Amino acid sequence: MVVPLQVQNESLLKGLRFLVVDDFAAMRDMIFQMLKSLQVSEIDMVSDGKQAVSKMVLSHYDVVLCDYNLGHGKNGQQILEEARQRDLIRVSDIFVMITAESGADMVMGAIEHRPDDYISKPFNKELLKNRIERLILRKQNLAPIVREVTLGNIEKALEICDELIAANPKNILEVMRYKADMLMRERSYLQAIDAYEAINQRRPMPWARLGVAVGHFHTLHYEESYKILTALLSENPHYVECYDWLAQIEAKRDDYDRAIGLLQEAITISPFSVPRYRTLGEYQRKKGDLEGAEHSFTRVISLASESIHEDAGNNAKLAAVLIDKGESAKALKALSGLKKKYRMDPEGLLQISLSENRAHIARGSDQLAQQSIDEVDKLTHRITEPLSASTSLEVAKAYFSNGKDDEGVEKLKELVGNHHDDTDLLHNIEAVFDEHHLGEMGRELIATAKKEIVDLNNRGVTLAKQGKLNEAKTLFINALKSMPDNITINLNAAQIFVMALKDETNHNNYEDMEQLNRCINRVRILDPRNSKLAKLLTHLPKRK
Amino acid sequence: MTTDSSRDHFGAILSSSIHDTKSSIAIVLLSLERMIIDLRNQQVVQTPATTLAQLGTINYQAQRINDHLMQLLALYRIEKEGFKPQIQEIYMSEFLEDCTTMIAPLAEMRGITLTLEAPAGLYGYFDPHLVSMVAHSMLSGAIIYCQSHLRLSVHAEQNGMIAIRLEDDGKGFPAAILGKRQPSLEELEGVSFTGGNLGLAIYFARLVAELHLNQGLQGGIALANQSSLGGGIFTIYLP
């Protein structure tokens, strides 16, 4: 029987739920005993990444203690990335990476996927307790900020940040960092740059300098960004994220050779990043290095297997490269069997059918091409969830290449309506129009659509101000018929329904409630972290 | 021929086997800790002092194996892979606490007083992983040759550097390595203290210190004797 170690004052760990991930049974047992002696009673233990993720899906843990090196399958870093991307851990939760060499392991992960702390083996109970208690205390003063962010009150959150920073707490750097990262997520790039510079004035930190560089990148100041990134790399050639951003700058300058070289360097340092290989493949394809692109996308597919990055889009990209190479038969072979794999994923199925269609056209198999475009058509009409813009664009292109120009134009129109403020996408849409000698029409269409949407929103707002809510409702309901995935319109419409439902005489109007729900759900799917949506949700009328 | 890939291969093998070894060491240490506590809590039979002392020795040696492995791996990363320190902001009083938690049970067992001194509100900027390895190996050396007292303290220097200092009440550093602020590995060779090779620890400390650069300042180490406790003083300066 294990005699409990002397129990001092109440442990802060008491009452928290722990998940321990370690492939070494004896190690799991040891950590279990330590936690028990620290008065922790709820402890789950698993031995690999797959189990860890499914545990986190099923229940919430306050603290995850995860070994970095888990033998086969995902490593600790990949588990953390997946958990963050799938919102399985909240900001207030604690994720601690247990490593053999924290220094080198840190280099491997992207900054936004750093764990809260690294603990190096061997450690004892005291060390574990101290570290976790400190993290708990640190997160406590961040909690009010996090709450405001979740509610969408960014202004309020910034206010609290500034108050806290002025009070100079022990974790002032973390607060400053939280503020800067938040501004970056909100795309307030100029303010974000200021916030990172404030950190650098205290003491230049590599990640804060990277923050400044990223801010400059987004505000199109490539020169400044470039300077900072190269300086960072000359100080620490292992800072992999710098290569990624430099590569993006080179790609913006159309220098794909250099962009590719930079990504390849990053890959020799950190060889398991799916997004990095994907970008590399895309650049190689653009440059016409089809061999290289084939290799990269093959790598993407194998690395992404059973991870958050697994996606039929990866297979579609590989197929596209093979078709470009004139190996359509090989492309078809690579696609076979995927429909079964992605049978629960309508967009995935659509991407596969689109690829097949292209391969059949390339091989001159008219009948099979016809069959597959029919499939594309059927899937497009059957899918009710919003499609990603890139897949929609592929559908439009497919209509054109199968001689269905009218459907193609229709699809492009729809895309413009749904994404009137996405400049990069509009640029690509224009290119498709141009390619089919419809450039004039395309430009006009985009210009009118943009203007119409601005007018529509203005009209809606004016009507609402005048108290003509019913007219405003009709206006937006009609607009959503042709632009169901336009985020701005959905948000404005939702706003109108909220106003309408606030009226005493109307607050049991089920039709309005249903419309409101529809708008909210749409935005939730299109942009889950939309801060305007979060704000709107806090103003929802209470059901009586 | 040494190609890039064979080098990477060796790095990977090294890191993966050290990882497993460290897990084993962790388990040995934790089992020992529990064993000692169990023995102490036994009501019926009094555990002989020699048994406890032997367990203490096992604990100490296991930690040294770990320290050496870590140093080797870090040296490999630094020299062969160009690894650079990962600078973080460190709250100094917490850092000192962390450096001593692993060694505290041993100090207690040997009746050694371990004093920590850090001004409140003092931050340092360095790679906590590398510097704690230095601190740990210096501590585990000092714990053997001190009489009864060790003091680990941190000071803000005038030039903006931070000094982490370890003082003991032992016999002090041998003349051979004193006076030279930065002894080279050759000079340190053969310098040995009871139970271990201090030379490698000092070499490693110097290397880690010098890797830390900030706005024209470079880290360093200093060795001296006649500390306020009467023995040696080891200081690592970090910019």
Short mmCIF file of N, CA and C in Angstrom, two decimals, chain A residues 1-6 22-24 26-27 29-31 33-34 67-70 98-107 114 118 120-127 130-131 134 138 168-174 200 202-207 234-238 268, chain B residues 8 11 14-16 18-20 22-31 33-34 37-38 41 62-63 66 70 73-74 77 81-89 91 93-95 97-105 123-127 129 160 213-215 238-239:
data_model
loop_
_atom_site.label_atom_id
_atom_site.label_comp_id
_atom_site.label_asym_id
_atom_site.label_seq_id
_atom_site.Cartn_x
_atom_site.Cartn_y
_atom_site.Cartn_z
N MET A 1 0.83 -1.20 0.00
CA MET A 1 0.00 0.00 0.00
C MET A 1 0.87 1.25 0.00
N VAL A 2 0.46 2.23 -0.70
CA VAL A 2 1.25 3.46 -0.75
C VAL A 2 0.81 4.40 0.37
N VAL A 3 1.77 4.78 1.16
CA VAL A 3 1.47 5.75 2.21
C VAL A 3 1.51 7.14 1.57
N PRO A 4 0.47 7.93 1.73
CA PRO A 4 0.50 9.24 1.09
C PRO A 4 1.63 10.11 1.63
N LEU A 5 2.27 10.84 0.75
CA LEU A 5 3.32 11.76 1.18
C LEU A 5 2.67 12.80 2.08
N GLN A 6 3.45 13.40 2.93
CA GLN A 6 2.85 14.30 3.90
C GLN A 6 1.98 15.36 3.21
N ASP A 22 1.19 9.06 -21.81
CA ASP A 22 2.56 8.57 -21.85
C ASP A 22 2.54 7.13 -22.34
N ASP A 23 3.49 6.79 -23.22
CA ASP A 23 3.48 5.43 -23.77
C ASP A 23 4.15 4.44 -22.82
N PHE A 24 4.78 4.94 -21.79
CA PHE A 24 5.54 4.12 -20.87
C PHE A 24 4.66 3.83 -19.64
N ALA A 26 5.11 2.36 -16.81
CA ALA A 26 5.68 2.65 -15.49
C ALA A 26 5.66 4.15 -15.21
N MET A 27 5.88 4.93 -16.26
CA MET A 27 5.87 6.39 -16.11
C MET A 27 4.45 6.88 -15.78
N ASP A 29 2.18 5.23 -14.31
CA ASP A 29 1.90 4.82 -12.95
C ASP A 29 2.52 5.79 -11.95
N MET A 30 3.77 6.20 -12.25
CA MET A 30 4.47 7.14 -11.36
C MET A 30 3.74 8.47 -11.28
N ILE A 31 3.37 8.98 -12.44
CA ILE A 31 2.68 10.28 -12.45
C ILE A 31 1.36 10.16 -11.70
N GLN A 33 0.68 8.17 -9.21
CA GLN A 33 0.94 8.19 -7.77
C GLN A 33 1.23 9.60 -7.28
N MET A 34 2.01 10.33 -8.06
CA MET A 34 2.33 11.71 -7.67
C MET A 34 1.07 12.54 -7.55
N ASP A 67 3.43 13.42 -22.71
CA ASP A 67 4.80 13.13 -23.09
C ASP A 67 5.00 13.53 -24.55
N TYR A 68 6.16 14.10 -24.85
CA TYR A 68 6.41 14.56 -26.22
C TYR A 68 6.62 13.38 -27.16
N ASN A 69 7.44 12.46 -26.72
CA ASN A 69 7.86 11.36 -27.58
C ASN A 69 7.03 10.13 -27.27
N LEU A 70 6.05 9.82 -28.15
CA LEU A 70 5.11 8.75 -27.81
C LEU A 70 5.31 7.49 -28.66
N ILE A 98 5.77 17.03 -21.41
CA ILE A 98 6.85 16.40 -20.67
C ILE A 98 7.88 15.91 -21.69
N THR A 99 9.09 16.39 -21.57
CA THR A 99 10.05 16.09 -22.62
C THR A 99 11.38 15.63 -22.05
N ALA A 100 12.19 15.07 -22.95
CA ALA A 100 13.54 14.73 -22.56
C ALA A 100 14.43 15.94 -22.76
N GLU A 101 14.16 16.71 -23.79
CA GLU A 101 14.98 17.89 -24.05
C GLU A 101 14.07 19.00 -24.54
N SER A 102 13.64 19.84 -23.60
CA SER A 102 12.64 20.84 -23.96
C SER A 102 13.17 21.82 -24.99
N GLY A 103 14.45 22.17 -24.91
CA GLY A 103 15.00 23.14 -25.84
C GLY A 103 14.79 22.75 -27.28
N ALA A 104 15.20 21.55 -27.65
CA ALA A 104 15.13 21.14 -29.04
C ALA A 104 13.68 20.88 -29.47
N ASP A 105 12.86 20.36 -28.54
CA ASP A 105 11.48 20.07 -28.90
C ASP A 105 10.70 21.34 -29.19
N MET A 106 11.07 22.42 -28.50
CA MET A 106 10.37 23.68 -28.68
C MET A 106 10.50 24.20 -30.10
N VAL A 107 11.66 23.96 -30.69
CA VAL A 107 11.93 24.49 -32.02
C VAL A 107 10.94 23.94 -33.04
N ARG A 114 2.54 26.48 -28.82
CA ARG A 114 3.38 26.15 -27.68
C ARG A 114 2.51 25.66 -26.55
N TYR A 118 6.95 23.40 -20.37
CA TYR A 118 7.67 22.15 -20.62
C TYR A 118 8.22 21.67 -19.30
N SER A 120 10.93 18.86 -17.88
CA SER A 120 11.93 17.92 -18.36
C SER A 120 12.01 16.73 -17.40
N LYS A 121 12.11 15.55 -17.97
CA LYS A 121 12.25 14.35 -17.14
C LYS A 121 13.68 14.22 -16.66
N PRO A 122 14.01 13.76 -15.52
CA PRO A 122 13.07 13.35 -14.47
C PRO A 122 12.60 14.55 -13.66
N PHE A 123 11.42 14.43 -13.08
CA PHE A 123 10.93 15.49 -12.21
C PHE A 123 10.33 14.83 -10.98
N ASN A 124 10.20 15.58 -9.92
CA ASN A 124 9.55 14.98 -8.75
C ASN A 124 8.24 15.68 -8.46
N LYS A 125 7.60 15.20 -7.43
CA LYS A 125 6.27 15.68 -7.08
C LYS A 125 6.27 17.18 -6.82
N GLU A 126 7.29 17.64 -6.09
CA GLU A 126 7.36 19.05 -5.74
C GLU A 126 7.42 19.92 -6.99
N LEU A 127 8.27 19.49 -7.92
CA LEU A 127 8.43 20.28 -9.15
C LEU A 127 7.12 20.34 -9.92
N ASN A 130 4.72 22.67 -8.06
CA ASN A 130 5.08 24.08 -8.22
C ASN A 130 4.69 24.61 -9.59
N ARG A 131 5.06 23.84 -10.61
CA ARG A 131 4.84 24.32 -11.97
C ARG A 131 3.35 24.48 -12.24
N ARG A 134 1.74 27.37 -10.34
CA ARG A 134 2.09 28.67 -10.93
C ARG A 134 1.25 28.95 -12.15
N ARG A 138 -1.25 32.02 -12.82
CA ARG A 138 -1.06 32.91 -13.96
C ARG A 138 -2.32 33.03 -14.79
N ASN A 168 1.60 45.98 -13.51
CA ASN A 168 2.86 45.25 -13.51
C ASN A 168 2.85 43.93 -12.73
N PRO A 169 2.01 42.98 -13.14
CA PRO A 169 1.97 41.69 -12.42
C PRO A 169 3.19 40.83 -12.76
N LYS A 170 3.35 39.75 -12.00
CA LYS A 170 4.46 38.83 -12.24
C LYS A 170 4.49 38.33 -13.68
N ASN A 171 3.32 38.09 -14.22
CA ASN A 171 3.26 37.53 -15.58
C ASN A 171 2.96 38.61 -16.60
N ILE A 172 3.50 39.80 -16.38
CA ILE A 172 3.21 40.94 -17.27
C ILE A 172 3.51 40.60 -18.74
N LEU A 173 4.57 39.84 -18.96
CA LEU A 173 4.92 39.50 -20.33
C LEU A 173 3.82 38.67 -20.98
N GLU A 174 3.27 37.73 -20.21
CA GLU A 174 2.20 36.91 -20.76
C GLU A 174 0.97 37.75 -21.11
N ASN A 200 9.07 44.41 -27.17
CA ASN A 200 10.48 44.49 -27.56
C ASN A 200 11.21 45.65 -26.89
N ARG A 202 10.73 46.52 -23.79
CA ARG A 202 11.13 46.00 -22.49
C ARG A 202 12.40 45.19 -22.66
N ARG A 203 12.33 44.31 -23.64
CA ARG A 203 13.44 43.42 -23.94
C ARG A 203 13.09 42.72 -25.25
N PRO A 204 13.98 42.82 -26.24
CA PRO A 204 13.63 42.19 -27.53
C PRO A 204 13.46 40.67 -27.36
N MET A 205 12.28 40.16 -27.71
CA MET A 205 12.03 38.73 -27.66
C MET A 205 11.84 38.23 -29.09
N PRO A 206 12.45 37.10 -29.42
CA PRO A 206 12.33 36.62 -30.81
C PRO A 206 10.88 36.50 -31.28
N TRP A 207 10.01 35.95 -30.46
CA TRP A 207 8.62 35.76 -30.91
C TRP A 207 7.90 37.09 -31.09
N SER A 234 19.39 34.99 -38.84
CA SER A 234 20.85 35.01 -38.70
C SER A 234 21.22 34.78 -37.23
N GLU A 235 20.33 35.17 -36.32
CA GLU A 235 20.61 34.90 -34.91
C GLU A 235 20.31 33.46 -34.54
N ASN A 236 19.24 32.93 -35.11
CA ASN A 236 18.89 31.54 -34.82
C ASN A 236 18.35 30.84 -36.06
N PRO A 237 19.26 30.13 -36.76
CA PRO A 237 18.85 29.49 -38.03
C PRO A 237 17.79 28.41 -37.83
N HIS A 238 17.49 28.05 -36.59
CA HIS A 238 16.48 27.01 -36.37
C HIS A 238 15.08 27.56 -36.18
N THR A 268 14.12 20.70 -43.70
CA THR A 268 15.23 19.91 -43.15
C THR A 268 15.31 20.08 -41.64
N ASP B 8 21.79 13.51 -39.47
CA ASP B 8 20.44 13.63 -38.92
C ASP B 8 20.02 12.33 -38.25
N GLY B 11 21.59 11.99 -34.92
CA GLY B 11 20.91 12.90 -33.99
C GLY B 11 19.59 12.30 -33.52
N LEU B 14 20.23 9.29 -31.23
CA LEU B 14 20.72 9.78 -29.95
C LEU B 14 19.56 10.32 -29.13
N SER B 15 18.76 11.16 -29.78
CA SER B 15 17.70 11.81 -29.02
C SER B 15 16.65 10.80 -28.56
N SER B 16 16.35 9.82 -29.43
CA SER B 16 15.31 8.88 -29.05
C SER B 16 15.80 7.92 -27.94
N ILE B 18 18.15 8.60 -25.74
CA ILE B 18 18.28 9.36 -24.51
C ILE B 18 16.91 9.60 -23.88
N HIS B 19 15.93 9.81 -24.74
CA HIS B 19 14.57 10.00 -24.23
C HIS B 19 14.14 8.79 -23.39
N ASP B 20 14.34 7.61 -23.96
CA ASP B 20 13.95 6.39 -23.22
C ASP B 20 14.74 6.22 -21.95
N LYS B 22 16.07 8.50 -20.18
CA LYS B 22 15.62 9.47 -19.19
C LYS B 22 14.31 9.02 -18.53
N SER B 23 13.45 8.40 -19.31
CA SER B 23 12.23 7.86 -18.71
C SER B 23 12.59 6.85 -17.64
N SER B 24 13.56 5.98 -17.97
CA SER B 24 13.96 4.97 -16.99
C SER B 24 14.55 5.62 -15.75
N ILE B 25 15.41 6.62 -15.96
CA ILE B 25 16.00 7.30 -14.81
C ILE B 25 14.91 7.94 -13.97
N ALA B 26 13.95 8.55 -14.66
CA ALA B 26 12.85 9.19 -13.93
C ALA B 26 12.16 8.17 -13.04
N ILE B 27 11.95 6.97 -13.59
CA ILE B 27 11.25 5.95 -12.81
C ILE B 27 12.11 5.47 -11.64
N VAL B 28 13.41 5.29 -11.90
CA VAL B 28 14.32 4.90 -10.81
C VAL B 28 14.24 5.93 -9.68
N LEU B 29 14.33 7.19 -10.06
CA LEU B 29 14.34 8.25 -9.04
C LEU B 29 13.03 8.30 -8.27
N LEU B 30 11.95 8.20 -9.01
CA LEU B 30 10.65 8.29 -8.34
C LEU B 30 10.42 7.08 -7.44
N SER B 31 10.84 5.90 -7.90
CA SER B 31 10.68 4.70 -7.07
C SER B 31 11.48 4.85 -5.79
N GLU B 33 12.39 7.62 -4.34
CA GLU B 33 11.78 8.61 -3.47
C GLU B 33 10.66 7.99 -2.65
N ARG B 34 9.86 7.19 -3.36
CA ARG B 34 8.74 6.55 -2.65
C ARG B 34 9.22 5.55 -1.63
N ILE B 37 10.38 7.28 1.48
CA ILE B 37 9.26 7.75 2.28
C ILE B 37 8.57 6.58 2.99
N ASP B 38 8.39 5.48 2.24
CA ASP B 38 7.77 4.30 2.84
C ASP B 38 8.58 3.83 4.05
N ASN B 41 8.20 6.03 7.00
CA ASN B 41 6.89 5.97 7.63
C ASN B 41 6.62 4.64 8.33
N ALA B 62 22.00 8.45 -9.84
CA ALA B 62 21.03 8.43 -10.95
C ALA B 62 20.86 9.85 -11.51
N GLN B 63 20.83 10.83 -10.61
CA GLN B 63 20.71 12.21 -11.09
C GLN B 63 21.94 12.62 -11.89
N ASN B 66 21.77 11.30 -15.33
CA ASN B 66 20.86 12.15 -16.08
C ASN B 66 21.55 13.46 -16.51
N MET B 70 22.20 14.66 -20.36
CA MET B 70 21.65 15.92 -20.84
C MET B 70 22.75 16.81 -21.41
N LEU B 73 23.87 15.43 -24.80
CA LEU B 73 22.90 15.70 -25.86
C LEU B 73 22.92 17.18 -26.23
N ALA B 74 22.99 18.04 -25.21
CA ALA B 74 23.02 19.48 -25.48
C ALA B 74 24.28 19.85 -26.26
N ARG B 77 23.81 18.88 -29.83
CA ARG B 77 22.93 19.82 -30.53
C ARG B 77 23.64 21.14 -30.83
N GLU B 81 24.61 20.69 -34.57
CA GLU B 81 23.39 21.14 -35.24
C GLU B 81 23.18 22.64 -35.11
N GLY B 82 24.16 23.33 -34.52
CA GLY B 82 24.04 24.79 -34.41
C GLY B 82 22.87 25.25 -33.57
N PHE B 83 22.53 24.46 -32.59
CA PHE B 83 21.40 24.81 -31.74
C PHE B 83 21.66 26.10 -30.97
N LYS B 84 20.66 27.00 -30.94
CA LYS B 84 20.81 28.28 -30.24
C LYS B 84 19.87 28.32 -29.04
N PRO B 85 20.26 29.08 -28.00
CA PRO B 85 19.39 29.15 -26.83
C PRO B 85 18.00 29.68 -27.20
N GLN B 86 16.99 29.16 -26.53
CA GLN B 86 15.62 29.63 -26.72
C GLN B 86 15.33 30.59 -25.57
N ILE B 87 15.47 31.88 -25.86
CA ILE B 87 15.38 32.88 -24.79
C ILE B 87 13.94 33.04 -24.30
N GLN B 88 13.79 33.00 -23.00
CA GLN B 88 12.48 33.25 -22.41
C GLN B 88 12.63 34.23 -21.26
N GLU B 89 11.51 34.84 -20.88
CA GLU B 89 11.56 35.69 -19.71
C GLU B 89 11.33 34.82 -18.48
N TYR B 91 11.15 34.45 -14.27
CA TYR B 91 11.02 35.07 -12.96
C TYR B 91 12.03 34.39 -12.04
N SER B 93 13.11 34.20 -8.86
CA SER B 93 12.92 33.45 -7.61
C SER B 93 12.30 32.07 -7.91
N GLU B 94 11.42 32.04 -8.89
CA GLU B 94 10.82 30.75 -9.28
C GLU B 94 11.87 29.85 -9.91
N PHE B 95 12.74 30.45 -10.68
CA PHE B 95 13.76 29.66 -11.36
C PHE B 95 14.68 28.98 -10.34
N GLU B 97 14.01 28.22 -7.32
CA GLU B 97 13.21 27.18 -6.67
C GLU B 97 13.23 25.90 -7.52
N ASP B 98 12.97 26.09 -8.82
CA ASP B 98 12.93 24.93 -9.72
C ASP B 98 14.28 24.22 -9.80
N CYS B 99 15.36 25.01 -9.76
CA CYS B 99 16.69 24.40 -9.87
C CYS B 99 16.99 23.49 -8.69
N THR B 100 16.39 23.77 -7.56
CA THR B 100 16.77 23.04 -6.35
C THR B 100 15.77 21.96 -5.93
N THR B 101 14.58 21.95 -6.55
CA THR B 101 13.58 20.98 -6.08
C THR B 101 14.07 19.54 -6.20
N MET B 102 14.80 19.24 -7.27
CA MET B 102 15.22 17.85 -7.46
C MET B 102 16.29 17.45 -6.45
N ILE B 103 17.09 18.43 -6.05
CA ILE B 103 18.24 18.09 -5.22
C ILE B 103 17.92 18.26 -3.73
N ALA B 104 16.81 18.93 -3.45
CA ALA B 104 16.45 19.22 -2.05
C ALA B 104 16.37 17.98 -1.15
N PRO B 105 15.72 16.89 -1.62
CA PRO B 105 15.63 15.72 -0.74
C PRO B 105 17.02 15.19 -0.34
N TYR B 123 13.69 39.69 -13.14
CA TYR B 123 13.54 38.78 -14.28
C TYR B 123 14.89 38.54 -14.94
N GLY B 124 15.03 37.38 -15.54
CA GLY B 124 16.20 37.12 -16.35
C GLY B 124 15.73 36.73 -17.74
N TYR B 125 16.64 36.83 -18.71
CA TYR B 125 16.28 36.46 -20.09
C TYR B 125 17.31 35.46 -20.59
N PHE B 126 16.92 34.21 -20.60
CA PHE B 126 17.86 33.18 -21.02
C PHE B 126 17.10 31.90 -21.34
N ASP B 127 17.83 30.89 -21.78
CA ASP B 127 17.23 29.59 -22.05
C ASP B 127 17.15 28.83 -20.72
N HIS B 129 16.13 26.00 -19.91
CA HIS B 129 16.48 24.59 -19.96
C HIS B 129 18.00 24.42 -19.84
N GLY B 160 23.56 45.46 -16.55
CA GLY B 160 22.32 44.89 -17.07
C GLY B 160 22.33 43.37 -17.11
N LEU B 213 23.70 35.92 -25.88
CA LEU B 213 24.14 37.23 -26.38
C LEU B 213 22.95 38.18 -26.30
N ASN B 214 23.25 39.42 -25.97
CA ASN B 214 22.19 40.41 -26.06
C ASN B 214 22.80 41.79 -26.22
N GLN B 215 22.48 42.42 -27.32
CA GLN B 215 22.91 43.78 -27.60
C GLN B 215 24.37 44.03 -27.23
N LEU B 238 24.62 36.26 -17.24
CA LEU B 238 23.79 36.18 -18.44
C LEU B 238 23.32 37.57 -18.85
N PRO B 239 23.51 37.93 -20.12
CA PRO B 239 23.17 39.29 -20.55
C PRO B 239 21.65 39.50 -20.68
#
